[in-house]
PDB file of C-alpha atoms in Angstrom:
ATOM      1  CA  UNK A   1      22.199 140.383 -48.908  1.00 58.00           C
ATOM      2  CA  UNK A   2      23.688 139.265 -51.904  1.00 86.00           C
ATOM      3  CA  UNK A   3      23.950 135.187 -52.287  1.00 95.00           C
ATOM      4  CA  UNK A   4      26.646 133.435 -53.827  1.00 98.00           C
ATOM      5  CA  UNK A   5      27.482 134.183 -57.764  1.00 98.00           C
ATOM      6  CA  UNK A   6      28.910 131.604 -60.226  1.00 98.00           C
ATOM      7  CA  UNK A   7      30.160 132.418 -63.484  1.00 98.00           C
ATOM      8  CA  UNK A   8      29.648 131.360 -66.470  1.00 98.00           C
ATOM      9  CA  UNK A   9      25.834 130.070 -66.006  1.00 98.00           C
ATOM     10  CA  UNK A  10      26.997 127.731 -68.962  1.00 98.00           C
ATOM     11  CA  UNK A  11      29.755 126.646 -70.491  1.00 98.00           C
ATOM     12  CA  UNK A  12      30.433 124.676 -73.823  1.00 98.00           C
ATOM     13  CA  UNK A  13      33.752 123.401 -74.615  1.00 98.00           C
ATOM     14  CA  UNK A  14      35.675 120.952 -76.822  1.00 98.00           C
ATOM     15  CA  UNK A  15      37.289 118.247 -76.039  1.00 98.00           C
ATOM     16  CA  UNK A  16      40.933 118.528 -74.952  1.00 98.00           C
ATOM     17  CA  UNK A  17      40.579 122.478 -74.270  1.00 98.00           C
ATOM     18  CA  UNK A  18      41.182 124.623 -70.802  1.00 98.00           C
ATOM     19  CA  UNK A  19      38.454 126.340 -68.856  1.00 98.00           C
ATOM     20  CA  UNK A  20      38.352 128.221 -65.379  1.00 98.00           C
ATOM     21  CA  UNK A  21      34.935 128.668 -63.815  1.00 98.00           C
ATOM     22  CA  UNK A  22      34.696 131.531 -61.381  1.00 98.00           C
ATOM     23  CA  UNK A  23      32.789 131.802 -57.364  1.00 98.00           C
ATOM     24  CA  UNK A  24      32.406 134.601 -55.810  1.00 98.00           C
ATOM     25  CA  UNK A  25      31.106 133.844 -52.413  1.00 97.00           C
ATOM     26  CA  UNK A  26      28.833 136.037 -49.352  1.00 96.00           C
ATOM     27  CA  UNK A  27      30.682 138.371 -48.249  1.00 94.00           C
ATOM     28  CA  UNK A  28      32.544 137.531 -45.008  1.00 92.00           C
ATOM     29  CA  UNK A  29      32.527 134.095 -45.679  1.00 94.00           C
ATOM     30  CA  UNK A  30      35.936 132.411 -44.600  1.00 93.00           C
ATOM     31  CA  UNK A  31      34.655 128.752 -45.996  1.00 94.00           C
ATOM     32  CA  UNK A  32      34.579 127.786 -49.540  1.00 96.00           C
ATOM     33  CA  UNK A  33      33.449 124.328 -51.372  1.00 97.00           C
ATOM     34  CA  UNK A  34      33.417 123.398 -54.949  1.00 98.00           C
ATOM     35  CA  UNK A  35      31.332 120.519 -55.568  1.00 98.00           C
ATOM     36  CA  UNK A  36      30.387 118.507 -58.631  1.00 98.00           C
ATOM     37  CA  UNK A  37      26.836 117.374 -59.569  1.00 98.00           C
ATOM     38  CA  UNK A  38      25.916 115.111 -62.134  1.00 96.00           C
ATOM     39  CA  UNK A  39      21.866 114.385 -63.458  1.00 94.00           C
ATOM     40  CA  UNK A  40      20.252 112.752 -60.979  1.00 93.00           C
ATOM     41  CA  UNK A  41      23.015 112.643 -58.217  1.00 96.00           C
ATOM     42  CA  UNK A  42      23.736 114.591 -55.062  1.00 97.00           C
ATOM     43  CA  UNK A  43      26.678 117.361 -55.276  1.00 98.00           C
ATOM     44  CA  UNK A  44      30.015 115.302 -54.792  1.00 98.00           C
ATOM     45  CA  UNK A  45      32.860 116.936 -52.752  1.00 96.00           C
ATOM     46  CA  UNK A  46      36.023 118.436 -55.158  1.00 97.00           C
ATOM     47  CA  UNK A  47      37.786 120.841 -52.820  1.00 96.00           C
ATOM     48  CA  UNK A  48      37.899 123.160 -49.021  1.00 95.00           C
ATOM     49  CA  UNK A  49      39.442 126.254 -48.695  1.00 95.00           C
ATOM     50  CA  UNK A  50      40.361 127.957 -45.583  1.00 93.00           C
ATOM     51  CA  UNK A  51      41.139 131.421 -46.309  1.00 91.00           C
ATOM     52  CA  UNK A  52      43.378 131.435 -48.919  1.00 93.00           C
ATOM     53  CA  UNK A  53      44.612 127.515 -48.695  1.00 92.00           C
ATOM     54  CA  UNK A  54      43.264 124.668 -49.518  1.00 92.00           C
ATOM     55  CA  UNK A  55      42.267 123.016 -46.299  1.00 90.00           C
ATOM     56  CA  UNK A  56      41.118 119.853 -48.024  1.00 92.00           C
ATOM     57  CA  UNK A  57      41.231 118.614 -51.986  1.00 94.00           C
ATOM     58  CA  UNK A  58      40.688 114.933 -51.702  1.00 93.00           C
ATOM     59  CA  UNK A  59      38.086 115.054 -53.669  1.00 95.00           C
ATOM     60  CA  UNK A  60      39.317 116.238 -57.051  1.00 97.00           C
ATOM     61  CA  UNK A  61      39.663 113.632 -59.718  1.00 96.00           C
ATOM     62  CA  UNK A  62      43.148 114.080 -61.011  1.00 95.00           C
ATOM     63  CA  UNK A  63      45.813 116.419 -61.294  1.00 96.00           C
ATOM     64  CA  UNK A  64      43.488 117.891 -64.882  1.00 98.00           C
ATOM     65  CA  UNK A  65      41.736 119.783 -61.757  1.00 98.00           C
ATOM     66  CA  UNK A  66      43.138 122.794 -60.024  1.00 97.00           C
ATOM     67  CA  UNK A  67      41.548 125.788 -58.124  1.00 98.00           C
ATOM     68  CA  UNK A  68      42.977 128.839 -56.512  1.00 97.00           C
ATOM     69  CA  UNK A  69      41.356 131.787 -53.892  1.00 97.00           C
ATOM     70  CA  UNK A  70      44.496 134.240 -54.031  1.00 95.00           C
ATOM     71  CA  UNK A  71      42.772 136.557 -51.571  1.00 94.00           C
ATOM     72  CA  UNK A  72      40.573 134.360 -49.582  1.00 91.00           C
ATOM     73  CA  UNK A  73      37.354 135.633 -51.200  1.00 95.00           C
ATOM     74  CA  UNK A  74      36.618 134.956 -54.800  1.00 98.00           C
ATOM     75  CA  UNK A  75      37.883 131.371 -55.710  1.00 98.00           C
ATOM     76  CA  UNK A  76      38.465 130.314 -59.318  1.00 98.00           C
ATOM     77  CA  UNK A  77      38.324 125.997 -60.656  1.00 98.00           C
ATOM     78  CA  UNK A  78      40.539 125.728 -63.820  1.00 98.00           C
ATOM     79  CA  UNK A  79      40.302 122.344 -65.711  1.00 98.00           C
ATOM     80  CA  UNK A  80      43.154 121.288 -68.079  1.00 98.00           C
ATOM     81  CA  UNK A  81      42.554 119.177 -71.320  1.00 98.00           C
ATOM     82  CA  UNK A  82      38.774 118.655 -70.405  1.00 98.00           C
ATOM     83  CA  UNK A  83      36.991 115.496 -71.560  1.00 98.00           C
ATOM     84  CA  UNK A  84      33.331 114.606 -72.104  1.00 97.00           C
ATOM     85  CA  UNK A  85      33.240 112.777 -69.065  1.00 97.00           C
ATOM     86  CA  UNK A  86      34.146 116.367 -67.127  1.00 98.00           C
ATOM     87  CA  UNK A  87      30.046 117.171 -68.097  1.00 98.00           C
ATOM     88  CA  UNK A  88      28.426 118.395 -65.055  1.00 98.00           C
ATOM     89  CA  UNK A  89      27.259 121.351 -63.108  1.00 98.00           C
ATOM     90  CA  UNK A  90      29.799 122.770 -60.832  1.00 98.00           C
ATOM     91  CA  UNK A  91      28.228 124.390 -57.706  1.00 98.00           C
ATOM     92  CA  UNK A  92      30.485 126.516 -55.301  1.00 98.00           C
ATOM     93  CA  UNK A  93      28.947 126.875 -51.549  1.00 97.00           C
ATOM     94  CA  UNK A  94      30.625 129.162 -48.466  1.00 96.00           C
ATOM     95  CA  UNK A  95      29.788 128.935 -45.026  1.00 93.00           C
ATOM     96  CA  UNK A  96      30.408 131.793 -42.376  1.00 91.00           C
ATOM     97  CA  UNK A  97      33.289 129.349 -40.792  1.00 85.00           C
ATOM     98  CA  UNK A  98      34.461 125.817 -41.842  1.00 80.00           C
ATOM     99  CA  UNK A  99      34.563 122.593 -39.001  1.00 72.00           C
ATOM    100  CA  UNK A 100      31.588 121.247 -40.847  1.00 69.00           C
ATOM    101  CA  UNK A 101      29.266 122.692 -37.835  1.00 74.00           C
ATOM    102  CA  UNK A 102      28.400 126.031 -40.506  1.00 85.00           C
ATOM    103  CA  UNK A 103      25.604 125.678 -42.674  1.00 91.00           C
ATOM    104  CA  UNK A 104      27.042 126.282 -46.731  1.00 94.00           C
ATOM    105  CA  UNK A 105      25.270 128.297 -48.648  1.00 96.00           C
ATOM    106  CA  UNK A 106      25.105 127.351 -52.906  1.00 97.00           C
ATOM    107  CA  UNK A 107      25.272 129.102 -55.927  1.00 98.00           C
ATOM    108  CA  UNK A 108      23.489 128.202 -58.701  1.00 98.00           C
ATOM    109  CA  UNK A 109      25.876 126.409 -60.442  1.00 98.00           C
ATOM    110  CA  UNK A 110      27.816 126.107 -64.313  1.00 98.00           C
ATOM    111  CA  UNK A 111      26.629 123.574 -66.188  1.00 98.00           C
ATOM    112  CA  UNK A 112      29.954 122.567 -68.228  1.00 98.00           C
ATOM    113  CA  UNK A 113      29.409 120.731 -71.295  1.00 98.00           C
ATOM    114  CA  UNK A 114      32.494 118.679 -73.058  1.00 98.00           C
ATOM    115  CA  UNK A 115      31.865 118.391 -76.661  1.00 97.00           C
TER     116      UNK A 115
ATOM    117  CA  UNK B   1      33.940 106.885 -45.063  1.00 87.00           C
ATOM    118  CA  UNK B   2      30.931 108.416 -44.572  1.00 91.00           C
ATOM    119  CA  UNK B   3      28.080 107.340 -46.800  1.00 95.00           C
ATOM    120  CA  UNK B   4      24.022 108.405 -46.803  1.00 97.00           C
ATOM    121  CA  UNK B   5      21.362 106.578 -48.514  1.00 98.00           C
ATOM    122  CA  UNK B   6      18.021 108.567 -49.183  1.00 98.00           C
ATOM    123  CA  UNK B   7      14.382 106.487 -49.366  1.00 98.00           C
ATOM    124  CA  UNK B   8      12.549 107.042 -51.454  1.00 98.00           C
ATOM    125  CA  UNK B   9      14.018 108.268 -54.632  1.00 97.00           C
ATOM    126  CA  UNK B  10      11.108 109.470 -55.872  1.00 98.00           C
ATOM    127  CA  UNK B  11       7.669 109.819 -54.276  1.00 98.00           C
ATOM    128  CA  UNK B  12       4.464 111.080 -55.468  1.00 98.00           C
ATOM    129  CA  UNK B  13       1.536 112.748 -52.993  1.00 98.00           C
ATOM    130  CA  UNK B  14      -1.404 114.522 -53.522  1.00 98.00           C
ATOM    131  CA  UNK B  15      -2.032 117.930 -52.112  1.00 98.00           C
ATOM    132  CA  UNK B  16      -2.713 117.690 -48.274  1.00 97.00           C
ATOM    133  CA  UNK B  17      -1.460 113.962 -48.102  1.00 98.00           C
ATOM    134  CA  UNK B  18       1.364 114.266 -45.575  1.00 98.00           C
ATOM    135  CA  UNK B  19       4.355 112.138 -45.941  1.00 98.00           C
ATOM    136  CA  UNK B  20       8.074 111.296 -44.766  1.00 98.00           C
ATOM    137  CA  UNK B  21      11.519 111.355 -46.659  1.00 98.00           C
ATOM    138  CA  UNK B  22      14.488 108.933 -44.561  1.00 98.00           C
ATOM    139  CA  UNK B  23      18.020 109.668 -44.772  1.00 98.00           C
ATOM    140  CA  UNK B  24      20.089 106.630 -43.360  1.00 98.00           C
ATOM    141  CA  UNK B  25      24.045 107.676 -42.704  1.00 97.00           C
ATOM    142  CA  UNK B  26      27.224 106.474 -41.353  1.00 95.00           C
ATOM    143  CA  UNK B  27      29.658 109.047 -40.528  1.00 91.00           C
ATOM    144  CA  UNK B  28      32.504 108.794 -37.930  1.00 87.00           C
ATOM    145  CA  UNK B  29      31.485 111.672 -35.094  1.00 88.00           C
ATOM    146  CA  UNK B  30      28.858 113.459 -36.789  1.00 90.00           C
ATOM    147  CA  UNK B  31      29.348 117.830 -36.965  1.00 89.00           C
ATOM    148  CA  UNK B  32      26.146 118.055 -38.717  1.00 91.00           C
ATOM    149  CA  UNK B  33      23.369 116.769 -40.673  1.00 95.00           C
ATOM    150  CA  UNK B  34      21.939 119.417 -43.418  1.00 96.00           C
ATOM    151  CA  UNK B  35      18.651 119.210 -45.307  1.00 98.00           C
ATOM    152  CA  UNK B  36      18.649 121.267 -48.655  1.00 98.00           C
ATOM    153  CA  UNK B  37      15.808 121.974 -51.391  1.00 98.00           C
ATOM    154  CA  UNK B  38      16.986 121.613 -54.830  1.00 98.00           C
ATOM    155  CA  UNK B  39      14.560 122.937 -57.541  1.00 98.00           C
ATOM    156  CA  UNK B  40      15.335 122.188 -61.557  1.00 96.00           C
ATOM    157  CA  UNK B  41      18.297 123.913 -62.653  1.00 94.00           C
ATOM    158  CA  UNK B  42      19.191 125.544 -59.405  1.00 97.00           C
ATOM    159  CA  UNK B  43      21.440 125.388 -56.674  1.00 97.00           C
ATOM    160  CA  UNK B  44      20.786 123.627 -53.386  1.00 98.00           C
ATOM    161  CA  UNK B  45      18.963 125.671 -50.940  1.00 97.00           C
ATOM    162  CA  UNK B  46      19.664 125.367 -47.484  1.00 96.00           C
ATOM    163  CA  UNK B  47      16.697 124.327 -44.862  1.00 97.00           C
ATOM    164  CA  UNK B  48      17.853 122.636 -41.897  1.00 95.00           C
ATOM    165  CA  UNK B  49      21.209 121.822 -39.949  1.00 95.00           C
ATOM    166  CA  UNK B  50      20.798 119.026 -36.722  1.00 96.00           C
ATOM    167  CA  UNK B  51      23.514 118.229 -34.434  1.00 92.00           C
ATOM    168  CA  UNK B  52      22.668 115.831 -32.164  1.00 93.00           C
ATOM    169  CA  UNK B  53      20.338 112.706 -31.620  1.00 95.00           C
ATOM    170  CA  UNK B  54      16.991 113.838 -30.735  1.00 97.00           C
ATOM    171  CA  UNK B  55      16.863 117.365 -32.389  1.00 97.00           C
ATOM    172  CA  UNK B  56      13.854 118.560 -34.508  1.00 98.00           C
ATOM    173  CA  UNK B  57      13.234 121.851 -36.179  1.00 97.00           C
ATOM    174  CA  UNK B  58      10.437 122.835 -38.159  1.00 97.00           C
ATOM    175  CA  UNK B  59       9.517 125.405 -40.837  1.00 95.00           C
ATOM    176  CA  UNK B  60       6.553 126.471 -42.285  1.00 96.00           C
ATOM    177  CA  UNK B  61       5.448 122.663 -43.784  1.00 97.00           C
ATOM    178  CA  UNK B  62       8.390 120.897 -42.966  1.00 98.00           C
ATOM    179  CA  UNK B  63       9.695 119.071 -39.699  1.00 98.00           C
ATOM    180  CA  UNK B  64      13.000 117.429 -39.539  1.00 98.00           C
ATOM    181  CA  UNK B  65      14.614 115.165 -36.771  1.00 98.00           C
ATOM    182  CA  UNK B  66      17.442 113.040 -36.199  1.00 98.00           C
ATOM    183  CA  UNK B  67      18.238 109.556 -34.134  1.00 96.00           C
ATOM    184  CA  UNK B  68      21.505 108.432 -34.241  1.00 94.00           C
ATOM    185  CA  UNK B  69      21.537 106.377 -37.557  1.00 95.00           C
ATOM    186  CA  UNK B  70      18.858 108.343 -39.734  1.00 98.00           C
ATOM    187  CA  UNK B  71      17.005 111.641 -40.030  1.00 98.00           C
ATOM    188  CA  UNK B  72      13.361 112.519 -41.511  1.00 98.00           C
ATOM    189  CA  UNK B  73      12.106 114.963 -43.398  1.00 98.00           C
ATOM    190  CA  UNK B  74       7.938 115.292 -42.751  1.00 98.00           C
ATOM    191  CA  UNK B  75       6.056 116.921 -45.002  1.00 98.00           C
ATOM    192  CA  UNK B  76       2.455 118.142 -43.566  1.00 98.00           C
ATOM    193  CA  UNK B  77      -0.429 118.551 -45.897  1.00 98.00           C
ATOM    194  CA  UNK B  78       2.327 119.640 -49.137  1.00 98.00           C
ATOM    195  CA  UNK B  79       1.204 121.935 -51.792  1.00 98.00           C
ATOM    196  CA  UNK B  80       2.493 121.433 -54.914  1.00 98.00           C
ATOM    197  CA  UNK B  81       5.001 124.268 -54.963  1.00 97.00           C
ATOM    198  CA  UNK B  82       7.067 122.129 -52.274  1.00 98.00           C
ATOM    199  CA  UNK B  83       7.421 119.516 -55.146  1.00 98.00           C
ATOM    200  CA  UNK B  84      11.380 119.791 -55.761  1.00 98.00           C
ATOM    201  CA  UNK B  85      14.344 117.283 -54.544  1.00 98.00           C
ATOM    202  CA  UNK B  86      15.210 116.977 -51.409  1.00 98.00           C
ATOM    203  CA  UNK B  87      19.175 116.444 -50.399  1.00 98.00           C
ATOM    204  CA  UNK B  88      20.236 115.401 -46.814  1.00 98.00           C
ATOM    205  CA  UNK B  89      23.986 115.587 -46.542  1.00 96.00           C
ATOM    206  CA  UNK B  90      26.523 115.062 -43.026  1.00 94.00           C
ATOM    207  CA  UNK B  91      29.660 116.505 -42.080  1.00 91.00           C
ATOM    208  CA  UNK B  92      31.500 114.532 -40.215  1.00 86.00           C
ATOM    209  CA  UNK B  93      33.899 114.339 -37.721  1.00 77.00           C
ATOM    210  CA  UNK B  94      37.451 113.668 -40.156  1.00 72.00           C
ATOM    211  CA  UNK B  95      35.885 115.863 -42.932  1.00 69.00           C
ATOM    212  CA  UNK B  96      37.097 119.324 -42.173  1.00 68.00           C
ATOM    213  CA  UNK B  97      33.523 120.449 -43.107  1.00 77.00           C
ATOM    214  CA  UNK B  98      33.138 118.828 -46.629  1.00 89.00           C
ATOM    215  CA  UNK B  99      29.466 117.455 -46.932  1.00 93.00           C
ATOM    216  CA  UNK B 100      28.456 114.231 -48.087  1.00 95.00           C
ATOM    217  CA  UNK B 101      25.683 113.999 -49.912  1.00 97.00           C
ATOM    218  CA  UNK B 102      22.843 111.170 -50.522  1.00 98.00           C
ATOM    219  CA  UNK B 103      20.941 111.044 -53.915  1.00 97.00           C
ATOM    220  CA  UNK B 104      17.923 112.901 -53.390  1.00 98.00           C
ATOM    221  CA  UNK B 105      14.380 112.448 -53.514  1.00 98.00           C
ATOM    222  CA  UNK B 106      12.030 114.029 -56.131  1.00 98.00           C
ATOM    223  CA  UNK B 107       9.077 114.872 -54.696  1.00 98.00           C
ATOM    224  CA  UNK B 108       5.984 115.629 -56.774  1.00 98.00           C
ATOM    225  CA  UNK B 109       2.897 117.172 -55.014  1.00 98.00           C
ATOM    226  CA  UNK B 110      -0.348 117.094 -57.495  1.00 97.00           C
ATOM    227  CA  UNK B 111      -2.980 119.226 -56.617  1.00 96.00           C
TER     228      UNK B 111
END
């Protein structure tokens, strides 16, 4: 079956302006995770949603970082006034179920560049 | 706070030479500990989930089991298409299913 999606594969912005990077997750998957990755480091937690809430955010920087799942299936991370030190791939994962006993599964990523 | 620490970061083998990857952790009343594959420019792929002390599970080249402070990763006579990095990440117990992540290791099989 179909895998997660990300979209855009890439994204270049300047300084200072707004982007939203989309998931779209396996179908039936209750669980979503954004996650940040930079060269040569593991993915590092951002956000949890449960359904349609955020079940845990802890791990988004500042309040620059937002994301939403209106309808409990795709999920959308919207970054305000980006700056060069945003520069990383964003992966989204979903697992069947969330507890942390599910396996998540990744897409491949957007690589956002901050000019 | 739950932290992992992955030995080596990088390690080199030669086709057929068989070899280990360690992933130390502390986590407060593990869920799970997950071993990914991560090739250039890719997302993680997902290999293994353990639960408990003791646990092993195997596929195709690779074996992985878990004590209660670390997990391996064996690698048994590698070709060179299993070079890639190699994430080992824990859920634990106050985490609501968020994974933690160590650094990797890049493997490189030569043939």
């Amino acid at each position: 079956g179909a895998g997660v999606s990300q979209t855009p594969s890439n994204k270049v912005t300047e300084k200072g302006k707004y982007v939203e990077l989309r998931c779209d997750p396996i179908s039936g998957h209750t669980a979503l995770y954004w996650y940040r990755q930079s060269l040569g480091q593991g993915p590092e937690f951002l956000i949890y949603f449960q359904g349609t809430g955020a079940a845990d955010d802890s791990g988004l920087p500042n309040d620059r970082f937002f994301a939403v799942r209106p309808e409990g299936s795709v999920s959308t991370l919207k970054i305000q006034r980006t700056e060069r030190g945003d520069s990383a791939v964003y992966l989204c994962a979903s697992s069947l179920n969330g507890g942390g006993n599910y396996e998540q599964y990744f897409g491949p990523g957007t690589r956002l560049t901050v000019t | 706070e739950d932290q992992v620490t992955q030995s080596p970061e990088a390690l080199r083998l030669q086709e057929g030479e068989s070899s280990s990857l360690n992933c130390s952790y502390t986590v407060s009343g593990l869920r799970g500990l997950f071993w990914y594959r991560q090739d250039p420019g890719k997302g993680p792929e997902f290999l293994f989930t353990l639960y408990s002390a003791g646990e092993e599970k195997e596929k195709e080249r690779l074996k992985a089991t878990l004590t209660k402070k670390e997990s391996f990763l064996h690698i048994t006579a590698p070709k060179p298409e299993d070079s890639a990095t190699y994430l080992c990440a824990v859920a634990g117990g106050t985490s609501y299913g968020k994974l933690t992540f160590g650094q990797g290791t890049i493997l490189t099989v030569h043939p």
